[in-house]
PDB file of C-alpha atoms in Angstrom:
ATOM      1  CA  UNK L1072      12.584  -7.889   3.510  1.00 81.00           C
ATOM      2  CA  UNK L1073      10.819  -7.617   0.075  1.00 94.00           C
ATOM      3  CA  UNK L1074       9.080  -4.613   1.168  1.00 98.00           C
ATOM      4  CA  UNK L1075      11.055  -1.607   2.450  1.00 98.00           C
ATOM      5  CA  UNK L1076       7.894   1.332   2.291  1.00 98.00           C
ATOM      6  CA  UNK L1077       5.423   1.766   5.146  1.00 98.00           C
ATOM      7  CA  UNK L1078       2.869   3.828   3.603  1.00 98.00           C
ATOM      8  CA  UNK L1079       0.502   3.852   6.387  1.00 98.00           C
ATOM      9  CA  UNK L1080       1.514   5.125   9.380  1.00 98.00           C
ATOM     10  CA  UNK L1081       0.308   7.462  12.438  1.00 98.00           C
ATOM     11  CA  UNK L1082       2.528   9.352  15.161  1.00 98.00           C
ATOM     12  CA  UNK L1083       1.029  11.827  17.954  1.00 98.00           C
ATOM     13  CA  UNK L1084      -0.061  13.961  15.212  1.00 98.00           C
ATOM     14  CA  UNK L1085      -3.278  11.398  14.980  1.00 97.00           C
ATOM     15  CA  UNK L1086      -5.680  11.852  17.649  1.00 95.00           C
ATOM     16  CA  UNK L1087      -5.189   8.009  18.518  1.00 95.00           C
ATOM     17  CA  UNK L1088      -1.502   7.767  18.938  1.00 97.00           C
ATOM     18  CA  UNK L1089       0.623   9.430  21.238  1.00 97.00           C
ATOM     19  CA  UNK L1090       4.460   8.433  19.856  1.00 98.00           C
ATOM     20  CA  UNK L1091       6.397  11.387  18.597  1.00 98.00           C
ATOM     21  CA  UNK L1092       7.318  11.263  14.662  1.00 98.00           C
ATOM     22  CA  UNK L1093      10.970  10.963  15.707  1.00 98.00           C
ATOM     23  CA  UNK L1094      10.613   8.089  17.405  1.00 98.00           C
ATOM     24  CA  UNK L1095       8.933   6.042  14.651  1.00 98.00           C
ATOM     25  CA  UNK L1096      11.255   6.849  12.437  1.00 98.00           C
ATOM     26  CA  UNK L1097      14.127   5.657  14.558  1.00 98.00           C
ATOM     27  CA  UNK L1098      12.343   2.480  14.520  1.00 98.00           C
ATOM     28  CA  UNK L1099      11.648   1.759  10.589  1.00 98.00           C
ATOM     29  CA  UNK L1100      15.209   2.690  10.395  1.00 98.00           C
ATOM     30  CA  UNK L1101      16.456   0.147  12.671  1.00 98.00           C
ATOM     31  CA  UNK L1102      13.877  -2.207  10.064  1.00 98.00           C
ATOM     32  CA  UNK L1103      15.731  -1.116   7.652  1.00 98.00           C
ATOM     33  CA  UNK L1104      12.694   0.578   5.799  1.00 98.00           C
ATOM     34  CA  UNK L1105      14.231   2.861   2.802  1.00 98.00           C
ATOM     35  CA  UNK L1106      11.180   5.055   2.872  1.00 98.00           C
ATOM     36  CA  UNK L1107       8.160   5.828   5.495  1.00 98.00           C
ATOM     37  CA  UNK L1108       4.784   7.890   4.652  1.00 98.00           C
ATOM     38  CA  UNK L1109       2.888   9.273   7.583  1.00 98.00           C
ATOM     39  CA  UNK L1110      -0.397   9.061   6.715  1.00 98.00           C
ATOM     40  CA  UNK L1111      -1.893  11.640   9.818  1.00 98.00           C
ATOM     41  CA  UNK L1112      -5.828  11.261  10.535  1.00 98.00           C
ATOM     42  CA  UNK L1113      -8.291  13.839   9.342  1.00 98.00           C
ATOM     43  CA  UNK L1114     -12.001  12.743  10.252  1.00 97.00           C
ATOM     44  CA  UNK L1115     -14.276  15.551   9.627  1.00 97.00           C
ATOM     45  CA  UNK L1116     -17.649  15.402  11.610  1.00 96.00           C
ATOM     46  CA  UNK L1117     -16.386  12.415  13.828  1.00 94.00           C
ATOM     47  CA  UNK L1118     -19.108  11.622  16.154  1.00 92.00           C
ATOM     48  CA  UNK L1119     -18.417  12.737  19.721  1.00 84.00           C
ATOM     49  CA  UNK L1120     -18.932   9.693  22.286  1.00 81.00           C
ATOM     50  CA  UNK L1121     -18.388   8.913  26.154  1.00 76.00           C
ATOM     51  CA  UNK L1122     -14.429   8.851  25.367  1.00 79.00           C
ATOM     52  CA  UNK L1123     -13.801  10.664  22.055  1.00 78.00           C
ATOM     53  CA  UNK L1124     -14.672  14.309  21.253  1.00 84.00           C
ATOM     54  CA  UNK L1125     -15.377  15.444  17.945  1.00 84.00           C
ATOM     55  CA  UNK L1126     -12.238  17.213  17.437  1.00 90.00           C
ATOM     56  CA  UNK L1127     -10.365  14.275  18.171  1.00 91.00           C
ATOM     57  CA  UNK L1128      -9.411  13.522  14.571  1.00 95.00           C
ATOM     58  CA  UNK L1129      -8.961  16.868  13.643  1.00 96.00           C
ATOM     59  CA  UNK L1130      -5.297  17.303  12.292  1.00 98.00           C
ATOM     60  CA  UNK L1131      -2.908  20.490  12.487  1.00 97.00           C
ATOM     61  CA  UNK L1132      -1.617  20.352   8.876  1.00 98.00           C
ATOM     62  CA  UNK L1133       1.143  23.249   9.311  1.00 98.00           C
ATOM     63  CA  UNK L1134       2.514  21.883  12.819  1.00 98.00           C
ATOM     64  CA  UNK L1135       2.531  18.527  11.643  1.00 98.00           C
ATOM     65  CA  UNK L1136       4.367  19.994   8.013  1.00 98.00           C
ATOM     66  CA  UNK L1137       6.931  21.877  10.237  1.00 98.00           C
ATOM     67  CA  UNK L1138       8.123  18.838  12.287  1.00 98.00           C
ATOM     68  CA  UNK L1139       8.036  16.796   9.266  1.00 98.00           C
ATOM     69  CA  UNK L1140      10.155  19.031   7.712  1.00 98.00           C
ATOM     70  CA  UNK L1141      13.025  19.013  10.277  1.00 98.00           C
ATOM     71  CA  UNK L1142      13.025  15.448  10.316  1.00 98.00           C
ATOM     72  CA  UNK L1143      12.781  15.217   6.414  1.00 98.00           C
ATOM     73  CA  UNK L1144      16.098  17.284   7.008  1.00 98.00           C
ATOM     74  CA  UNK L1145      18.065  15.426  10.099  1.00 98.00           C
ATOM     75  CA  UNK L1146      17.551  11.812   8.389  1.00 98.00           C
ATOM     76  CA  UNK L1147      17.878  12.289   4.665  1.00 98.00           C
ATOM     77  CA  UNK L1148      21.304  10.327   4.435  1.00 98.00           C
ATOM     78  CA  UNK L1149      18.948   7.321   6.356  1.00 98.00           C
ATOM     79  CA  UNK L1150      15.456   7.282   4.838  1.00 98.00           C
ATOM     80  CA  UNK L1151      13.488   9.168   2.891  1.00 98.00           C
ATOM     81  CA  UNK L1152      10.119  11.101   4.787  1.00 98.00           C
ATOM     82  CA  UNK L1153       7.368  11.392   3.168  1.00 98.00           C
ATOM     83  CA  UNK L1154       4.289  13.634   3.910  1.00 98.00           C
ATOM     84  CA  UNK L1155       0.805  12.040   3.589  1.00 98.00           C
ATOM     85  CA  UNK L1156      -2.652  12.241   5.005  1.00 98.00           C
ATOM     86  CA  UNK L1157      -5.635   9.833   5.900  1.00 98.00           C
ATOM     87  CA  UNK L1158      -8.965  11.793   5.650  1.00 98.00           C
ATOM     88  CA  UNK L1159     -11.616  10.044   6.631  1.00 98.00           C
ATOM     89  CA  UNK L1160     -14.469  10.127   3.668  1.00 98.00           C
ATOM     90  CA  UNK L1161     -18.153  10.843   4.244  1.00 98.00           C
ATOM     91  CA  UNK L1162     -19.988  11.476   1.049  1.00 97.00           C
ATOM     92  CA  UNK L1163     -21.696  15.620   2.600  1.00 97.00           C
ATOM     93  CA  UNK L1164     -17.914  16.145   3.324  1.00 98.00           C
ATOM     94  CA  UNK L1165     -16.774  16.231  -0.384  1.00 98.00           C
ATOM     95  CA  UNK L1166     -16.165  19.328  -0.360  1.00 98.00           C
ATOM     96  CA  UNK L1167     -14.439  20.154   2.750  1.00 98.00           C
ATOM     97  CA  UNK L1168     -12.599  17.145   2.353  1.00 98.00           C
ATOM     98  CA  UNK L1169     -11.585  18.710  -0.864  1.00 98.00           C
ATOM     99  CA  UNK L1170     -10.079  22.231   0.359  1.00 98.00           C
ATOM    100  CA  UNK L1171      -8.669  20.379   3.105  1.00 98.00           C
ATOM    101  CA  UNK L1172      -6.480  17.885   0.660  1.00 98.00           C
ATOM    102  CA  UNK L1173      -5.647  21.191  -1.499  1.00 98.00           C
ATOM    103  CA  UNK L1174      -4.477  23.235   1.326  1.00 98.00           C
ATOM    104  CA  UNK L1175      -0.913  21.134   1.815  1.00 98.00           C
ATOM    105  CA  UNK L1176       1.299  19.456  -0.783  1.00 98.00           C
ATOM    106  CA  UNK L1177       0.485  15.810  -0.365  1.00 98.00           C
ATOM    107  CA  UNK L1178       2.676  13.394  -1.254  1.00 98.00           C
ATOM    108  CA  UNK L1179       0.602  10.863  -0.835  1.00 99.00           C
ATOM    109  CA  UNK L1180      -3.583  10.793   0.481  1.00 99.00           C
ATOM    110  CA  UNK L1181      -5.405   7.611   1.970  1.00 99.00           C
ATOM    111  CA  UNK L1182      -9.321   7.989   1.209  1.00 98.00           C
ATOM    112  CA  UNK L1183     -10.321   6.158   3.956  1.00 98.00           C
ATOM    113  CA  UNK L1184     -14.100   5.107   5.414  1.00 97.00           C
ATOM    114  CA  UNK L1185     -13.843   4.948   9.218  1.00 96.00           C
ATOM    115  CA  UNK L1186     -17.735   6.763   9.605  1.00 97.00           C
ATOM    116  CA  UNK L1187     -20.816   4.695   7.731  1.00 97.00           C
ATOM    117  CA  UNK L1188     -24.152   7.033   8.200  1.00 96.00           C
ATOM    118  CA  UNK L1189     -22.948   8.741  11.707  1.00 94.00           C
ATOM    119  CA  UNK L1190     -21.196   5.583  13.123  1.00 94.00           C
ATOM    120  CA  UNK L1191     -18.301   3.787  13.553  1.00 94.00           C
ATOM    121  CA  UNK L1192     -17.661   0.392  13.489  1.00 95.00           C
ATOM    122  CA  UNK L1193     -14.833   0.903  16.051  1.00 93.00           C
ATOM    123  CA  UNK L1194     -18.184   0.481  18.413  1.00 93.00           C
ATOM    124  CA  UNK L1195     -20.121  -2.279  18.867  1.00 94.00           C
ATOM    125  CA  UNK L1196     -23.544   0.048  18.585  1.00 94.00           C
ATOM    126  CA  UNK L1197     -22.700  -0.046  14.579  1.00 96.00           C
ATOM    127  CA  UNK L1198     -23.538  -3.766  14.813  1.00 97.00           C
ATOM    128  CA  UNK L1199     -26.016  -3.850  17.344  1.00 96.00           C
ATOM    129  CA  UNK L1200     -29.576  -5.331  16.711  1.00 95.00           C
ATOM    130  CA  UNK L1201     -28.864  -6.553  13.268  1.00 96.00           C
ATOM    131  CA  UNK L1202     -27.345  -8.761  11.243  1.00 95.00           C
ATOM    132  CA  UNK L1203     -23.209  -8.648  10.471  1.00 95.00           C
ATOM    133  CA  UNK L1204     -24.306  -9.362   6.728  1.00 95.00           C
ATOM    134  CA  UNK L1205     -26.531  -6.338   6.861  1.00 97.00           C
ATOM    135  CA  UNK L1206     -23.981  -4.368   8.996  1.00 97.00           C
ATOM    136  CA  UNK L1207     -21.219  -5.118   6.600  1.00 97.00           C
ATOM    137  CA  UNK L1208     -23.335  -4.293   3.694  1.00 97.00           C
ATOM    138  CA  UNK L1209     -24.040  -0.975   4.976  1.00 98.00           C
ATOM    139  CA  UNK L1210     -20.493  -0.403   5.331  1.00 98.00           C
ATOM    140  CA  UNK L1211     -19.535  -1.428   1.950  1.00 98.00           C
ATOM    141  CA  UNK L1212     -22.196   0.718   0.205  1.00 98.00           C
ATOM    142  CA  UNK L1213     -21.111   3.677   1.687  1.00 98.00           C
ATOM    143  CA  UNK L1214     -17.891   3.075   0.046  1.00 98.00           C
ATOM    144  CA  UNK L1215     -19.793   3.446  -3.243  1.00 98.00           C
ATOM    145  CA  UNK L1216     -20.945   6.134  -1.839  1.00 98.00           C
ATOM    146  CA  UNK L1217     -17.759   8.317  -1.540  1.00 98.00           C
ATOM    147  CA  UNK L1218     -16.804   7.102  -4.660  1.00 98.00           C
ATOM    148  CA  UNK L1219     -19.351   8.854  -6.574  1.00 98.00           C
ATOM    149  CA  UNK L1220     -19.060  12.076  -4.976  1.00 98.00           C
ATOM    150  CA  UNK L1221     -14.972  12.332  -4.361  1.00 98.00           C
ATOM    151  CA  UNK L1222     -12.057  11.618  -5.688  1.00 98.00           C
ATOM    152  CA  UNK L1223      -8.933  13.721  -4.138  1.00 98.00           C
ATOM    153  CA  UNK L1224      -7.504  10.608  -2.854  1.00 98.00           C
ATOM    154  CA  UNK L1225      -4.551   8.247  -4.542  1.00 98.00           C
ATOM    155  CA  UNK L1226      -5.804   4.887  -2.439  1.00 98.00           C
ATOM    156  CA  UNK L1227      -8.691   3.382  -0.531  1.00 98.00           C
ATOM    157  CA  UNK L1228      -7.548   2.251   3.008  1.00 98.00           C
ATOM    158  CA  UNK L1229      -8.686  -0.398   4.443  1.00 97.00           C
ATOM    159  CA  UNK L1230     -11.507  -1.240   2.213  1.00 97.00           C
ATOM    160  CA  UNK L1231     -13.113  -3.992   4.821  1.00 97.00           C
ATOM    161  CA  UNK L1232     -12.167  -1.726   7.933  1.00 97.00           C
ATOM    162  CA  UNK L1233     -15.457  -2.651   9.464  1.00 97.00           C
ATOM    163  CA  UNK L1234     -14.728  -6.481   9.483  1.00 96.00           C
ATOM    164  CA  UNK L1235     -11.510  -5.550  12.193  1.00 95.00           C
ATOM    165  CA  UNK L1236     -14.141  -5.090  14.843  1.00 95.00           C
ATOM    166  CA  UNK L1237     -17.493  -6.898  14.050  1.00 95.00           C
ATOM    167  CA  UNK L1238     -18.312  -9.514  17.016  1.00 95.00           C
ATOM    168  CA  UNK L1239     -16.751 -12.561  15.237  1.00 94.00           C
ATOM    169  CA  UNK L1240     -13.931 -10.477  13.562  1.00 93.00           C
ATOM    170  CA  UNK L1241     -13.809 -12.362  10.091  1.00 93.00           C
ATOM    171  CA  UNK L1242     -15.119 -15.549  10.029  1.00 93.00           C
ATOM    172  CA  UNK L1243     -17.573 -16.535   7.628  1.00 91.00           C
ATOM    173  CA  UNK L1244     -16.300 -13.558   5.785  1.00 95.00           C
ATOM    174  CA  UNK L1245     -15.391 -13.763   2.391  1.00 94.00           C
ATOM    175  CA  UNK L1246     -15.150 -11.590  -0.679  1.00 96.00           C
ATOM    176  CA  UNK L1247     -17.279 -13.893  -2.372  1.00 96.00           C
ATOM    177  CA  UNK L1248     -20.526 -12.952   0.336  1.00 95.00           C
ATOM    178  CA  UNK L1249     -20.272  -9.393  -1.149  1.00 97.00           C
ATOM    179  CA  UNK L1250     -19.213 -10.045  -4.838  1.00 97.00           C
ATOM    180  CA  UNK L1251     -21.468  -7.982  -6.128  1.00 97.00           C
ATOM    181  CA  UNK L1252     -20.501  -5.024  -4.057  1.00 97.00           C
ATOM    182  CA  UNK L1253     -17.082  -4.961  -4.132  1.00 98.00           C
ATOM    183  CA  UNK L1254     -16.639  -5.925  -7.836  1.00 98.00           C
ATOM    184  CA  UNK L1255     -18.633  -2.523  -7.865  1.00 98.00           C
ATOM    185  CA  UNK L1256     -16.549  -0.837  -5.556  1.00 98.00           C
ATOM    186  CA  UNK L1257     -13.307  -1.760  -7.370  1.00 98.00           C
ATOM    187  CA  UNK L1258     -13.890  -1.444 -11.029  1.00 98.00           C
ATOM    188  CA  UNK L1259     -15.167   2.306  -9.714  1.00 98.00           C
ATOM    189  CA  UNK L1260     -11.820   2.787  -8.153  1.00 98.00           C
ATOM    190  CA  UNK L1261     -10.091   1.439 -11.345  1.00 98.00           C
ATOM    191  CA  UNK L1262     -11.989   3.442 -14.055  1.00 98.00           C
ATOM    192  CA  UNK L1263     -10.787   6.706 -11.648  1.00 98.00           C
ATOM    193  CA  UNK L1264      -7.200   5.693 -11.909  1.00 98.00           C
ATOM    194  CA  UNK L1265      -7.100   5.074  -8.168  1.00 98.00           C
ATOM    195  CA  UNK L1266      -5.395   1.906  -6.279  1.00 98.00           C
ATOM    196  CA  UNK L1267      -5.939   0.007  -2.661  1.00 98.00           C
ATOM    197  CA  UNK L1268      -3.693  -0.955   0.107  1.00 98.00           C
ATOM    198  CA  UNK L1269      -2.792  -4.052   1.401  1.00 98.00           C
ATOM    199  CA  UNK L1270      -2.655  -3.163   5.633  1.00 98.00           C
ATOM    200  CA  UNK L1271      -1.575  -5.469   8.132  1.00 98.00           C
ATOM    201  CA  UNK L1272      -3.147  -3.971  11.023  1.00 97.00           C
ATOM    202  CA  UNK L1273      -5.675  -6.726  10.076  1.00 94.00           C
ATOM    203  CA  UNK L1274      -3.063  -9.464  10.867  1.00 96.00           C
ATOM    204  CA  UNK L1275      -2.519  -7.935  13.984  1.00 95.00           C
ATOM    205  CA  UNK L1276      -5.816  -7.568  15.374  1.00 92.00           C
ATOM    206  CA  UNK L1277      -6.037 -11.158  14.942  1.00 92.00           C
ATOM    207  CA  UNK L1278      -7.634 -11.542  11.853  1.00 95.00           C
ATOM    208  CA  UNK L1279      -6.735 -14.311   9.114  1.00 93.00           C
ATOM    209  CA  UNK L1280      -6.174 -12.157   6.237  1.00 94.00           C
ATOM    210  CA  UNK L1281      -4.987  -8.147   6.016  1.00 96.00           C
ATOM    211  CA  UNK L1282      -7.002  -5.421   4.999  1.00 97.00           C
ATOM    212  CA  UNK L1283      -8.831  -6.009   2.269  1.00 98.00           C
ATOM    213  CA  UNK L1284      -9.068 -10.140   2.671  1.00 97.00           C
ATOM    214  CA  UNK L1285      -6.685 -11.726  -0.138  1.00 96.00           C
ATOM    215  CA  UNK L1286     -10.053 -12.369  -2.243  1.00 97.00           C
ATOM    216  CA  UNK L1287     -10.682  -9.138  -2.654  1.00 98.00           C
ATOM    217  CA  UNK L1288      -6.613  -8.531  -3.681  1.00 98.00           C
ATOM    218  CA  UNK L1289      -6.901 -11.092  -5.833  1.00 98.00           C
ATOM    219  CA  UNK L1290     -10.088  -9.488  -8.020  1.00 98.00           C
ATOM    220  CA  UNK L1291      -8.995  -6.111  -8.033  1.00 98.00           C
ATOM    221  CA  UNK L1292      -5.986  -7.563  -9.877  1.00 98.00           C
ATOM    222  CA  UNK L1293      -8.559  -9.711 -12.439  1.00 98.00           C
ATOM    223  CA  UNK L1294      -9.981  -6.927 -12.843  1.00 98.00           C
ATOM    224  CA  UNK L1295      -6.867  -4.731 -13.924  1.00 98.00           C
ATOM    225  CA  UNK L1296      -5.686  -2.926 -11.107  1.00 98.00           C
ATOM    226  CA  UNK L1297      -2.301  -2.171 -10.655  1.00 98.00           C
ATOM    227  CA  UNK L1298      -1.887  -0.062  -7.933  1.00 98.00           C
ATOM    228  CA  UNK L1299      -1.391  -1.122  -4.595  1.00 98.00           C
ATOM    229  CA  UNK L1300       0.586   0.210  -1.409  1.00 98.00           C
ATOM    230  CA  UNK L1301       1.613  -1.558   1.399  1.00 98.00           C
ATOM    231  CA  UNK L1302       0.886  -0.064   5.307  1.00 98.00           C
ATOM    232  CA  UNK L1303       0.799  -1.500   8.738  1.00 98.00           C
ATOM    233  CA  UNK L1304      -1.543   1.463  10.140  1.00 98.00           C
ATOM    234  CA  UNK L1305       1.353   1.328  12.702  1.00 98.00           C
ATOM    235  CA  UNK L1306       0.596   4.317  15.785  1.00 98.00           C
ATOM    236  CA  UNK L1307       3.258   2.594  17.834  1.00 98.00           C
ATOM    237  CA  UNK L1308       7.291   1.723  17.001  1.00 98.00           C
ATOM    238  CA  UNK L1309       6.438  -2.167  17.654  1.00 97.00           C
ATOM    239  CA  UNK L1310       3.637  -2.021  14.834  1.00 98.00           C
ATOM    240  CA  UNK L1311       5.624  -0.406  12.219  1.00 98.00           C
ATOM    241  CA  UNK L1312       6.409  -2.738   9.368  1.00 98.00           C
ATOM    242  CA  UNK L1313       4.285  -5.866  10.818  1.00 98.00           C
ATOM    243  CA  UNK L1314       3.829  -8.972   8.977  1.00 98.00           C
ATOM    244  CA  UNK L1315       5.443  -7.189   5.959  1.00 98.00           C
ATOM    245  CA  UNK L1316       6.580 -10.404   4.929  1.00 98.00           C
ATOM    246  CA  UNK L1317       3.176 -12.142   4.852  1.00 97.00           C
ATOM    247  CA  UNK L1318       1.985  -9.044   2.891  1.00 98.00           C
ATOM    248  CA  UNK L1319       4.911  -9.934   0.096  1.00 98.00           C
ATOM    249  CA  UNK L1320       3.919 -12.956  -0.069  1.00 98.00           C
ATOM    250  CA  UNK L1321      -0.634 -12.872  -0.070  1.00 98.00           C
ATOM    251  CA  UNK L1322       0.607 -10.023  -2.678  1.00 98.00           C
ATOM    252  CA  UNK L1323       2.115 -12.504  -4.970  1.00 98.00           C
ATOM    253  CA  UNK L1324      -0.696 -15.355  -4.537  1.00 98.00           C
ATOM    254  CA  UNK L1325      -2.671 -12.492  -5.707  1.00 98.00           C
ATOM    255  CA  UNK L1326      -0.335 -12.208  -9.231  1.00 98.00           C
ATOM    256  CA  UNK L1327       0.979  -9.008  -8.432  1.00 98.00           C
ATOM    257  CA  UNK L1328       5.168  -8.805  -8.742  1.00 98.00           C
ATOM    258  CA  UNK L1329       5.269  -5.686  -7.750  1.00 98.00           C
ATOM    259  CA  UNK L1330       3.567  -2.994  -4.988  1.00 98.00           C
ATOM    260  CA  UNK L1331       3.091   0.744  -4.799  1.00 98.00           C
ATOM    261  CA  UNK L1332       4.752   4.017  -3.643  1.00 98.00           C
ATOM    262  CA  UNK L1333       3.702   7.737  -4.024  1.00 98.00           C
ATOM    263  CA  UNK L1334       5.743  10.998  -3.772  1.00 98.00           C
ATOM    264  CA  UNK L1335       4.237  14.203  -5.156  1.00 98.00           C
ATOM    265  CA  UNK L1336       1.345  12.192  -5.669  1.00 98.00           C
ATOM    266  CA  UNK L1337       2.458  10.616  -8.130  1.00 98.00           C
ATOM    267  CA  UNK L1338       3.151   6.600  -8.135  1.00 98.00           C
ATOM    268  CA  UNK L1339       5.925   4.399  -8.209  1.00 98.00           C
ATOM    269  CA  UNK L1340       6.243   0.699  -8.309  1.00 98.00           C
ATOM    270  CA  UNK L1341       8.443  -1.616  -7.128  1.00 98.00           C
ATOM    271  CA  UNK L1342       9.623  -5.111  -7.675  1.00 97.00           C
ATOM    272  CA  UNK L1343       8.648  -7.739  -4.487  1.00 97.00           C
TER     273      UNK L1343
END
């Protein structure tokens, strides 16, 4: 496997998943994964609904720390543990989102946008009554958004996040729609010295590409950017890992020979 680093990944820490940390690592190091980052949620303000409170997403740093920690400890001759964080961006949350990220010792933080203006696209409301260009649109300009107001982050997740659950997932959907935007979105991102993700949660929610779609891989490369980290936004054992070899390979169409890896927050890269 040319990629041995899951840099995306969520145990019962995240208000989504309910598998202990142990557990997952047990699995990536029966993959034979040399190196996992839990990436736990943090989603200030997340807006309460039938099923989900706002709290949901709310993330106990220290308890997480102190289990991470003892398994940091009990596997080090196996894999190497890494503590990370996914905190969901809003642009009034800048600076909470700020003191929250400064409070722990990161190794590694996913900016990510799961709320656009109050909603989430996890819910078909986000897309109701409208078009998906509009909806998408939206979605993508609130990425610009963040951008200009925070940057305590080392990579974007999921920059097309919204496309996972829009009514016809991702067809018609192309980077080239939304040029404009997202050539905004990543020369932004460049000029800050901050990289994307490649995440294969997209491949397995049944889309034809990962997160972001190989076009936009492909121009944030053009472009100049360098820095890229590979996740499968795994919050289950059989998730961990997926399609890593599809990811290897879109990663190389896209002229990179190498992806990313962060410890202390600071990045290292790696031959595919």
């Amino acid at each position: 496997m040319p990629i041995t680093a899951d840099c995306h990944l969520h145990s019962s820490f995240s208000g989504d998943a309910d598998t202990p940390m142990e557990e997952m690592i047990l699995r990536g190091i029966q993959l034979g994964l040399t190196k996992m980052c839990f990436t736990e949620h943090n989603d200030f303000d997340y807006p309460a609904t039938e099923t989900d409170t706002e709290d949901m997403f709310l993330l106990s740093a220290d308890s997480y720390l102190y289990d991470l920690l003892k398994l940091q400890e009990k596997y080090a001759d196996k894999i190497k543990i890494l503590f990370g964080v996914e905190i969901g961006l809003q642009p009034h949350l800048s600076e909470k989102n700020d003191t929250f990220a400064k409070a722990h010792a990161y190794d590694f933080i996913i900016g990510s946008s799961h709320i656009c203006n109050g909603k989430d696209p996890y819910y078909p409301a986000f897309f109701a009554g409208r078009s998906l260009e509009d909806a998408f649109g939206e979605y993508f300009t609130s990425i610009l958004d963040n951008l200009d107001v925070y940057s305590n982050f080392d990579v974007y997740g999921h920059l097309d996040y919204v496309v996972r659950y829009s009514p016809t997932k991702d067809q018609g959907y192309a980077y080239e729609t939304f040029a404009g935007l997202f050539d905004k979105i990543l020369t932004k991102l460049i000029a800050m010295e901050k990289g994307i993700e490649i995440n294969t949660a997209g491949l397995a929610k049944g889309l034809r590409d990962a997160h972001p779609c190989r076009g936009i891989i492909k121009r944030y490369r053009e472009l100049g950017g360098e820095i890229i980290t590979v996740g499968s936004d795994a919050h289950a054992p059989d998730q961990i890992a997926y399609a890593f070899n599809q990811a290897a390979e879109i990663l190389k169409d896209c002229g990179f020979r190498y992806y990313t890896t962060f410890q202390q927050r600071s990045p290292s890269f790696h031959k595919l």
